[in-house]
Amino acid sequence: GAGVSQSPSNKVTEKGKDVELRCDPISGHTALYWYRQSLGQGLEFLIYFQGNSAPDKSGLPSDRFSAERTGGSVSTLTIQRTQQEDSAVYLCASSFYGGEDNEQFFGPGTRLTVL
Amino acid sequence: AQTVTQSQPEMSVQEAETVTLSCTYDTSESDYYLFWYKQPPSRQMILVIRQEAYKQQNATENRFSVNFQKAAKSFSLKISDSQLGDAAMYFCAYRSPGLIGSRLTFGEGTQLTVNP
């Protein structure tokens, strides 16, 4: 079946602009995660959605970052007033509640460049 | 909070040879999961192997195996008979048990080069 998809693949924006990054999880997966991968670094957790529960936003680096998940499926990560330090690859993952080990399946990411 | 450390930013291996990537972690939990992920230039994170901490037996997946030393909090990945397609960034990751909402905590990664 189809995997996790993300769009756009690459995004170049100017400092101060707002951007929206989209994630389509695997159909039937109830959990969705966002991670950020800065250049040469490991992945950093940003936010997690599980069904209709309140999201775990504890990893968001500032109030310029927000995310929503509509209808328990597609998620959008929004970065307002982008800064150069926001340049990174943003990865989305989804998992199926009740799976053997709740394996997270990753999308190909969105590379964000803030000029 | 848990931390994961990969002390080898870069490693190289000759094709068909064996290479070991190191990972250490810090946690106060007694039960948890450990993972190795592969990230090729396509950016797609691919799960290579997983280990449950309560299992004493080291996990193996074809040419990939781990050396899990719980007391030492060490979790190394051995790649046997290395192939050109193994060239990628490898990340070690930790996850707490139970709840699906448990995030992955990643190390900094090791860039593996496979020489023909």
Short mmCIF file of N, CA, C and O in Angstrom, two decimals, chain A:
data_model
loop_
_atom_site.label_atom_id
_atom_site.label_comp_id
_atom_site.label_asym_id
_atom_site.label_seq_id
_atom_site.Cartn_x
_atom_site.Cartn_y
_atom_site.Cartn_z
N GLY A 1 0.81 -1.20 0.00
CA GLY A 1 0.00 0.00 0.00
C GLY A 1 0.85 1.25 0.00
O GLY A 1 2.07 1.20 0.11
N ALA A 2 0.21 2.40 -0.09
CA ALA A 2 0.92 3.67 -0.14
C ALA A 2 1.55 3.95 1.21
O ALA A 2 0.98 3.64 2.26
N GLY A 3 2.71 4.57 1.18
CA GLY A 3 3.39 4.94 2.40
C GLY A 3 2.99 6.33 2.84
O GLY A 3 2.05 6.93 2.32
N VAL A 4 3.75 6.87 3.77
CA VAL A 4 3.54 8.24 4.23
C VAL A 4 4.04 9.19 3.13
O VAL A 4 5.15 9.00 2.61
N SER A 5 3.22 10.16 2.79
CA SER A 5 3.66 11.13 1.78
C SER A 5 3.70 12.52 2.40
O SER A 5 2.93 12.84 3.32
N GLN A 6 4.61 13.34 1.88
CA GLN A 6 4.78 14.70 2.36
C GLN A 6 4.91 15.64 1.18
O GLN A 6 5.48 15.28 0.14
N SER A 7 4.39 16.84 1.36
CA SER A 7 4.53 17.86 0.31
C SER A 7 4.68 19.24 0.95
O SER A 7 4.15 19.48 2.05
N PRO A 8 5.40 20.13 0.29
CA PRO A 8 6.22 19.85 -0.90
C PRO A 8 7.47 19.08 -0.53
O PRO A 8 7.79 18.95 0.65
N SER A 9 8.18 18.62 -1.52
CA SER A 9 9.43 17.93 -1.28
C SER A 9 10.51 18.90 -0.84
O SER A 9 11.32 18.60 0.03
N ASN A 10 10.49 20.05 -1.47
CA ASN A 10 11.42 21.13 -1.13
C ASN A 10 10.67 22.44 -1.10
O ASN A 10 9.76 22.66 -1.89
N LYS A 11 11.09 23.31 -0.16
CA LYS A 11 10.45 24.62 -0.05
C LYS A 11 11.52 25.64 0.28
O LYS A 11 12.28 25.49 1.24
N VAL A 12 11.59 26.68 -0.56
CA VAL A 12 12.49 27.79 -0.31
C VAL A 12 11.63 29.00 -0.02
O VAL A 12 10.70 29.31 -0.77
N THR A 13 11.93 29.69 1.06
CA THR A 13 11.14 30.84 1.44
C THR A 13 12.05 31.94 1.96
O THR A 13 13.23 31.72 2.26
N GLU A 14 11.50 33.12 2.06
CA GLU A 14 12.26 34.25 2.58
C GLU A 14 12.00 34.40 4.07
O GLU A 14 10.89 34.13 4.55
N LYS A 15 12.99 34.85 4.75
CA LYS A 15 12.87 35.11 6.19
C LYS A 15 11.66 35.99 6.46
O LYS A 15 11.43 36.99 5.76
N GLY A 16 10.86 35.58 7.45
CA GLY A 16 9.68 36.35 7.81
C GLY A 16 8.39 35.84 7.22
O GLY A 16 7.30 36.22 7.67
N LYS A 17 8.48 34.99 6.19
CA LYS A 17 7.29 34.44 5.56
C LYS A 17 6.77 33.24 6.38
O LYS A 17 7.50 32.62 7.12
N ASP A 18 5.48 32.95 6.19
CA ASP A 18 4.89 31.75 6.79
C ASP A 18 4.95 30.60 5.79
O ASP A 18 4.83 30.81 4.57
N VAL A 19 5.11 29.38 6.30
CA VAL A 19 5.10 28.20 5.43
C VAL A 19 4.20 27.13 6.03
O VAL A 19 4.02 27.05 7.26
N GLU A 20 3.65 26.30 5.15
CA GLU A 20 2.85 25.16 5.57
C GLU A 20 3.41 23.89 4.94
O GLU A 20 3.64 23.84 3.74
N LEU A 21 3.62 22.90 5.76
CA LEU A 21 4.11 21.61 5.31
C LEU A 21 3.03 20.56 5.56
O LEU A 21 2.42 20.55 6.63
N ARG A 22 2.86 19.68 4.59
CA ARG A 22 1.74 18.73 4.67
C ARG A 22 2.23 17.31 4.81
O ARG A 22 3.25 16.93 4.23
N CYS A 23 1.48 16.52 5.56
CA CYS A 23 1.78 15.10 5.74
C CYS A 23 0.50 14.28 5.57
O CYS A 23 -0.51 14.55 6.22
N ASP A 24 0.58 13.27 4.70
CA ASP A 24 -0.51 12.30 4.54
C ASP A 24 -0.05 10.97 5.12
O ASP A 24 0.82 10.31 4.54
N PRO A 25 -0.60 10.55 6.24
CA PRO A 25 -0.14 9.30 6.87
C PRO A 25 -0.66 8.08 6.12
O PRO A 25 -1.51 8.19 5.23
N ILE A 26 -0.17 6.94 6.51
CA ILE A 26 -0.68 5.68 5.96
C ILE A 26 -2.13 5.51 6.41
O ILE A 26 -2.45 5.76 7.59
N SER A 27 -2.97 5.10 5.48
CA SER A 27 -4.38 4.93 5.78
C SER A 27 -4.58 3.97 6.94
O SER A 27 -4.01 2.87 6.97
N GLY A 28 -5.38 4.40 7.91
CA GLY A 28 -5.65 3.54 9.07
C GLY A 28 -4.74 3.78 10.25
O GLY A 28 -5.01 3.31 11.36
N HIS A 29 -3.65 4.50 10.03
CA HIS A 29 -2.76 4.82 11.14
C HIS A 29 -3.36 5.95 11.97
O HIS A 29 -3.73 7.00 11.45
N THR A 30 -3.42 5.72 13.27
CA THR A 30 -4.07 6.71 14.14
C THR A 30 -3.07 7.68 14.76
O THR A 30 -3.46 8.72 15.26
N ALA A 31 -1.82 7.33 14.76
CA ALA A 31 -0.80 8.18 15.38
C ALA A 31 0.04 8.85 14.31
O ALA A 31 0.39 8.23 13.30
N LEU A 32 0.37 10.12 14.53
CA LEU A 32 1.17 10.88 13.57
C LEU A 32 2.17 11.73 14.33
O LEU A 32 1.83 12.36 15.33
N TYR A 33 3.41 11.71 13.86
CA TYR A 33 4.50 12.42 14.51
C TYR A 33 5.14 13.38 13.50
O TYR A 33 5.29 13.06 12.33
N TRP A 34 5.66 14.49 14.01
CA TRP A 34 6.53 15.38 13.25
C TRP A 34 7.89 15.44 13.94
O TRP A 34 7.97 15.59 15.16
N TYR A 35 8.94 15.34 13.11
CA TYR A 35 10.32 15.47 13.58
C TYR A 35 11.03 16.50 12.70
O TYR A 35 10.67 16.71 11.55
N ARG A 36 12.09 17.08 13.27
CA ARG A 36 12.90 18.03 12.51
C ARG A 36 14.35 17.51 12.50
O ARG A 36 14.88 17.07 13.53
N GLN A 37 14.96 17.58 11.32
CA GLN A 37 16.34 17.14 11.16
C GLN A 37 17.15 18.31 10.63
O GLN A 37 17.11 18.62 9.44
N SER A 38 17.89 18.94 11.52
CA SER A 38 18.76 20.03 11.09
C SER A 38 20.01 19.44 10.45
O SER A 38 20.35 18.28 10.68
N LEU A 39 20.72 20.26 9.68
CA LEU A 39 21.86 19.78 8.90
C LEU A 39 22.86 19.08 9.79
O LEU A 39 23.35 19.63 10.78
N GLY A 40 23.17 17.82 9.42
CA GLY A 40 24.18 17.06 10.14
C GLY A 40 23.76 16.61 11.53
O GLY A 40 24.60 16.16 12.32
N GLN A 41 22.49 16.70 11.81
CA GLN A 41 22.00 16.34 13.15
C GLN A 41 21.03 15.17 13.07
O GLN A 41 20.54 14.81 12.00
N GLY A 42 20.76 14.61 14.23
CA GLY A 42 19.72 13.59 14.33
C GLY A 42 18.36 14.22 14.30
O GLY A 42 18.21 15.43 14.17
N LEU A 43 17.35 13.38 14.41
CA LEU A 43 15.98 13.87 14.37
C LEU A 43 15.55 14.34 15.74
O LEU A 43 15.83 13.71 16.76
N GLU A 44 14.80 15.45 15.73
CA GLU A 44 14.31 16.07 16.96
C GLU A 44 12.78 16.02 16.94
O GLU A 44 12.16 16.50 15.98
N PHE A 45 12.18 15.48 17.97
CA PHE A 45 10.73 15.37 18.05
C PHE A 45 10.09 16.75 18.15
O PHE A 45 10.57 17.63 18.87
N LEU A 46 9.00 16.96 17.41
CA LEU A 46 8.28 18.22 17.46
C LEU A 46 6.90 18.06 18.11
O LEU A 46 6.58 18.73 19.09
N ILE A 47 6.05 17.19 17.53
CA ILE A 47 4.68 17.09 17.98
C ILE A 47 4.12 15.73 17.61
O ILE A 47 4.59 15.09 16.66
N TYR A 48 3.11 15.29 18.36
CA TYR A 48 2.50 13.98 18.16
C TYR A 48 0.98 14.07 18.29
O TYR A 48 0.48 14.74 19.20
N PHE A 49 0.28 13.42 17.37
CA PHE A 49 -1.17 13.32 17.39
C PHE A 49 -1.57 11.85 17.54
O PHE A 49 -1.00 10.97 16.90
N GLN A 50 -2.56 11.60 18.38
CA GLN A 50 -3.12 10.25 18.52
C GLN A 50 -4.64 10.37 18.55
O GLN A 50 -5.21 10.86 19.53
N GLY A 51 -5.27 9.95 17.48
CA GLY A 51 -6.72 9.95 17.40
C GLY A 51 -7.29 11.33 17.72
O GLY A 51 -6.85 12.33 17.17
N ASN A 52 -8.27 11.34 18.60
CA ASN A 52 -8.92 12.60 18.98
C ASN A 52 -8.35 13.21 20.25
O ASN A 52 -8.88 14.20 20.75
N SER A 53 -7.27 12.61 20.76
CA SER A 53 -6.67 13.13 21.99
C SER A 53 -5.95 14.45 21.71
O SER A 53 -5.57 14.74 20.57
N ALA A 54 -5.75 15.22 22.77
CA ALA A 54 -5.00 16.46 22.63
C ALA A 54 -3.57 16.13 22.21
O ALA A 54 -2.96 15.20 22.74
N PRO A 55 -3.03 16.86 21.26
CA PRO A 55 -1.68 16.56 20.77
C PRO A 55 -0.62 16.84 21.83
O PRO A 55 -0.80 17.70 22.69
N ASP A 56 0.47 16.11 21.75
CA ASP A 56 1.65 16.35 22.58
C ASP A 56 2.53 17.36 21.85
O ASP A 56 3.22 16.99 20.90
N LYS A 57 2.51 18.59 22.30
CA LYS A 57 3.23 19.67 21.62
C LYS A 57 4.56 19.98 22.29
O LYS A 57 5.18 21.01 22.00
N SER A 58 5.01 19.11 23.17
CA SER A 58 6.14 19.44 24.03
C SER A 58 7.45 19.66 23.27
O SER A 58 8.38 20.25 23.81
N GLY A 59 7.54 19.20 22.03
CA GLY A 59 8.78 19.36 21.28
C GLY A 59 8.83 20.60 20.40
O GLY A 59 9.88 20.90 19.82
N LEU A 60 7.74 21.34 20.29
CA LEU A 60 7.74 22.52 19.44
C LEU A 60 8.72 23.56 20.00
O LEU A 60 8.64 23.92 21.17
N PRO A 61 9.63 24.08 19.16
CA PRO A 61 10.71 24.94 19.66
C PRO A 61 10.26 26.35 20.02
O PRO A 61 10.94 27.01 20.82
N SER A 62 9.18 26.83 19.44
CA SER A 62 8.71 28.17 19.75
C SER A 62 7.24 28.29 19.37
O SER A 62 6.69 27.39 18.71
N ASP A 63 6.61 29.40 19.78
CA ASP A 63 5.20 29.58 19.45
C ASP A 63 5.00 29.95 17.98
O ASP A 63 3.86 30.12 17.55
N ARG A 64 6.07 30.04 17.21
CA ARG A 64 5.91 30.25 15.78
C ARG A 64 5.52 28.94 15.08
O ARG A 64 5.08 28.97 13.94
N PHE A 65 5.70 27.86 15.78
CA PHE A 65 5.41 26.53 15.22
C PHE A 65 4.04 26.05 15.73
O PHE A 65 3.75 26.14 16.93
N SER A 66 3.25 25.53 14.81
CA SER A 66 1.97 24.95 15.19
C SER A 66 1.65 23.83 14.21
O SER A 66 2.20 23.77 13.11
N ALA A 67 0.75 22.96 14.60
CA ALA A 67 0.35 21.86 13.73
C ALA A 67 -1.08 21.49 14.02
O ALA A 67 -1.56 21.67 15.15
N GLU A 68 -1.73 21.00 13.01
CA GLU A 68 -3.08 20.49 13.19
C GLU A 68 -3.23 19.22 12.37
O GLU A 68 -2.49 18.97 11.43
N ARG A 69 -4.24 18.46 12.77
CA ARG A 69 -4.54 17.23 12.05
C ARG A 69 -6.04 17.18 11.85
O ARG A 69 -6.80 17.14 12.82
N THR A 70 -6.45 17.21 10.61
CA THR A 70 -7.87 17.29 10.28
C THR A 70 -8.44 15.91 10.02
O THR A 70 -7.84 15.11 9.27
N GLY A 71 -9.57 15.62 10.66
CA GLY A 71 -10.26 14.36 10.43
C GLY A 71 -9.46 13.14 10.79
O GLY A 71 -9.72 12.04 10.27
N GLY A 72 -8.49 13.31 11.66
CA GLY A 72 -7.68 12.17 12.06
C GLY A 72 -6.78 11.63 10.97
O GLY A 72 -6.27 10.52 11.07
N SER A 73 -6.56 12.44 9.91
CA SER A 73 -5.73 11.95 8.82
C SER A 73 -4.62 12.94 8.50
O SER A 73 -3.61 12.97 9.19
N VAL A 74 -4.85 13.78 7.51
CA VAL A 74 -3.82 14.70 7.03
C VAL A 74 -3.42 15.69 8.13
O VAL A 74 -4.25 16.17 8.90
N SER A 75 -2.12 15.99 8.17
CA SER A 75 -1.60 16.96 9.14
C SER A 75 -0.86 18.07 8.41
O SER A 75 -0.21 17.82 7.39
N THR A 76 -0.94 19.27 8.96
CA THR A 76 -0.22 20.42 8.44
C THR A 76 0.62 21.01 9.56
O THR A 76 0.11 21.30 10.64
N LEU A 77 1.91 21.19 9.28
CA LEU A 77 2.81 21.88 10.20
C LEU A 77 3.01 23.28 9.66
O LEU A 77 3.41 23.45 8.49
N THR A 78 2.73 24.28 10.48
CA THR A 78 2.84 25.67 10.06
C THR A 78 3.95 26.35 10.84
O THR A 78 4.04 26.22 12.06
N ILE A 79 4.81 27.04 10.11
CA ILE A 79 5.86 27.84 10.74
C ILE A 79 5.60 29.29 10.34
O ILE A 79 5.62 29.63 9.16
N GLN A 80 5.36 30.12 11.33
CA GLN A 80 5.11 31.55 11.07
C GLN A 80 6.41 32.34 11.19
O GLN A 80 7.31 31.97 11.97
N ARG A 81 6.48 33.40 10.42
CA ARG A 81 7.62 34.33 10.50
C ARG A 81 8.94 33.53 10.51
O ARG A 81 9.75 33.63 11.43
N THR A 82 9.16 32.78 9.46
CA THR A 82 10.30 31.87 9.42
C THR A 82 11.61 32.59 9.66
O THR A 82 11.81 33.75 9.26
N GLN A 83 12.53 31.88 10.31
CA GLN A 83 13.88 32.35 10.59
C GLN A 83 14.86 31.41 9.90
O GLN A 83 14.53 30.27 9.58
N GLN A 84 16.09 31.87 9.72
CA GLN A 84 17.09 31.04 9.04
C GLN A 84 17.36 29.76 9.81
O GLN A 84 17.64 28.72 9.21
N GLU A 85 17.26 29.82 11.13
CA GLU A 85 17.51 28.60 11.91
C GLU A 85 16.41 27.56 11.77
O GLU A 85 16.55 26.43 12.27
N ASP A 86 15.31 27.93 11.10
CA ASP A 86 14.25 26.95 10.84
C ASP A 86 14.60 26.06 9.65
O ASP A 86 13.92 25.05 9.41
N SER A 87 15.64 26.40 8.91
CA SER A 87 16.06 25.59 7.78
C SER A 87 16.42 24.19 8.25
O SER A 87 17.26 24.02 9.14
N ALA A 88 15.76 23.21 7.68
CA ALA A 88 15.94 21.82 8.12
C ALA A 88 15.09 20.93 7.22
O ALA A 88 14.33 21.42 6.37
N VAL A 89 15.23 19.63 7.44
CA VAL A 89 14.30 18.67 6.83
C VAL A 89 13.25 18.32 7.88
O VAL A 89 13.59 17.97 9.02
N TYR A 90 12.00 18.44 7.49
CA TYR A 90 10.90 18.13 8.40
C TYR A 90 10.29 16.79 7.98
O TYR A 90 9.80 16.64 6.87
N LEU A 91 10.37 15.85 8.90
CA LEU A 91 9.93 14.48 8.62
C LEU A 91 8.66 14.17 9.39
O LEU A 91 8.52 14.52 10.57
N CYS A 92 7.77 13.49 8.73
CA CYS A 92 6.52 13.04 9.33
C CYS A 92 6.55 11.52 9.43
O CYS A 92 7.14 10.85 8.56
N ALA A 93 5.94 10.98 10.45
CA ALA A 93 5.84 9.53 10.61
C ALA A 93 4.45 9.18 11.12
O ALA A 93 3.81 9.98 11.79
N SER A 94 4.00 7.99 10.79
CA SER A 94 2.73 7.52 11.33
C SER A 94 2.88 6.10 11.83
O SER A 94 3.80 5.38 11.45
N SER A 95 1.99 5.72 12.73
CA SER A 95 2.01 4.36 13.25
C SER A 95 0.58 3.91 13.56
O SER A 95 -0.32 4.73 13.74
N PHE A 96 0.41 2.59 13.64
CA PHE A 96 -0.90 1.99 13.84
C PHE A 96 -1.05 1.60 15.29
O PHE A 96 -0.28 0.80 15.80
N TYR A 97 -2.01 2.15 15.94
CA TYR A 97 -2.23 1.82 17.34
C TYR A 97 -2.52 0.33 17.46
O TYR A 97 -3.34 -0.21 16.73
N GLY A 98 -1.84 -0.31 18.40
CA GLY A 98 -2.09 -1.72 18.64
C GLY A 98 -1.20 -2.64 17.85
O GLY A 98 -1.28 -3.85 17.98
N GLY A 99 -0.32 -2.04 17.04
CA GLY A 99 0.63 -2.86 16.30
C GLY A 99 1.61 -3.52 17.25
O GLY A 99 1.75 -3.12 18.39
N GLU A 100 2.30 -4.50 16.75
CA GLU A 100 3.19 -5.30 17.60
C GLU A 100 4.14 -4.44 18.40
O GLU A 100 4.35 -4.66 19.58
N ASP A 101 4.72 -3.47 17.75
CA ASP A 101 5.65 -2.61 18.47
C ASP A 101 5.45 -1.16 18.09
O ASP A 101 6.33 -0.35 18.28
N ASN A 102 4.29 -0.88 17.51
CA ASN A 102 3.97 0.49 17.14
C ASN A 102 5.06 1.12 16.29
O ASN A 102 5.49 2.25 16.55
N GLU A 103 5.53 0.38 15.30
CA GLU A 103 6.59 0.90 14.43
C GLU A 103 6.14 2.18 13.75
O GLU A 103 5.02 2.27 13.25
N GLN A 104 7.01 3.15 13.73
CA GLN A 104 6.75 4.41 13.03
C GLN A 104 7.29 4.31 11.61
O GLN A 104 8.44 3.96 11.39
N PHE A 105 6.43 4.65 10.66
CA PHE A 105 6.79 4.66 9.25
C PHE A 105 6.96 6.12 8.83
O PHE A 105 6.07 6.94 9.04
N PHE A 106 8.09 6.40 8.20
CA PHE A 106 8.44 7.77 7.88
C PHE A 106 8.13 8.13 6.43
O PHE A 106 8.23 7.29 5.52
N GLY A 107 7.82 9.40 6.23
CA GLY A 107 7.72 9.96 4.89
C GLY A 107 9.09 10.43 4.42
O GLY A 107 10.06 10.37 5.16
N PRO A 108 9.16 10.93 3.17
CA PRO A 108 10.44 11.35 2.61
C PRO A 108 10.89 12.72 3.08
O PRO A 108 12.01 13.15 2.77
N GLY A 109 10.06 13.42 3.80
CA GLY A 109 10.44 14.71 4.36
C GLY A 109 10.25 15.88 3.42
O GLY A 109 10.11 15.73 2.20
N THR A 110 10.23 17.06 4.01
CA THR A 110 10.23 18.33 3.28
C THR A 110 11.49 19.08 3.69
O THR A 110 11.72 19.31 4.87
N ARG A 111 12.30 19.43 2.68
CA ARG A 111 13.50 20.23 2.97
C ARG A 111 13.11 21.70 2.89
O ARG A 111 12.72 22.18 1.83
N LEU A 112 13.21 22.39 4.03
CA LEU A 112 12.88 23.81 4.09
C LEU A 112 14.15 24.63 4.14
O LEU A 112 15.03 24.38 4.97
N THR A 113 14.24 25.59 3.25
CA THR A 113 15.37 26.52 3.22
C THR A 113 14.83 27.93 3.40
O THR A 113 13.99 28.38 2.62
N VAL A 114 15.31 28.59 4.43
CA VAL A 114 14.90 29.97 4.69
C VAL A 114 16.06 30.90 4.34
O VAL A 114 17.14 30.80 4.93
N LEU A 115 15.82 31.76 3.37
CA LEU A 115 16.89 32.66 2.89
C LEU A 115 16.96 33.95 3.71
O LEU A 115 15.95 34.38 4.27
#
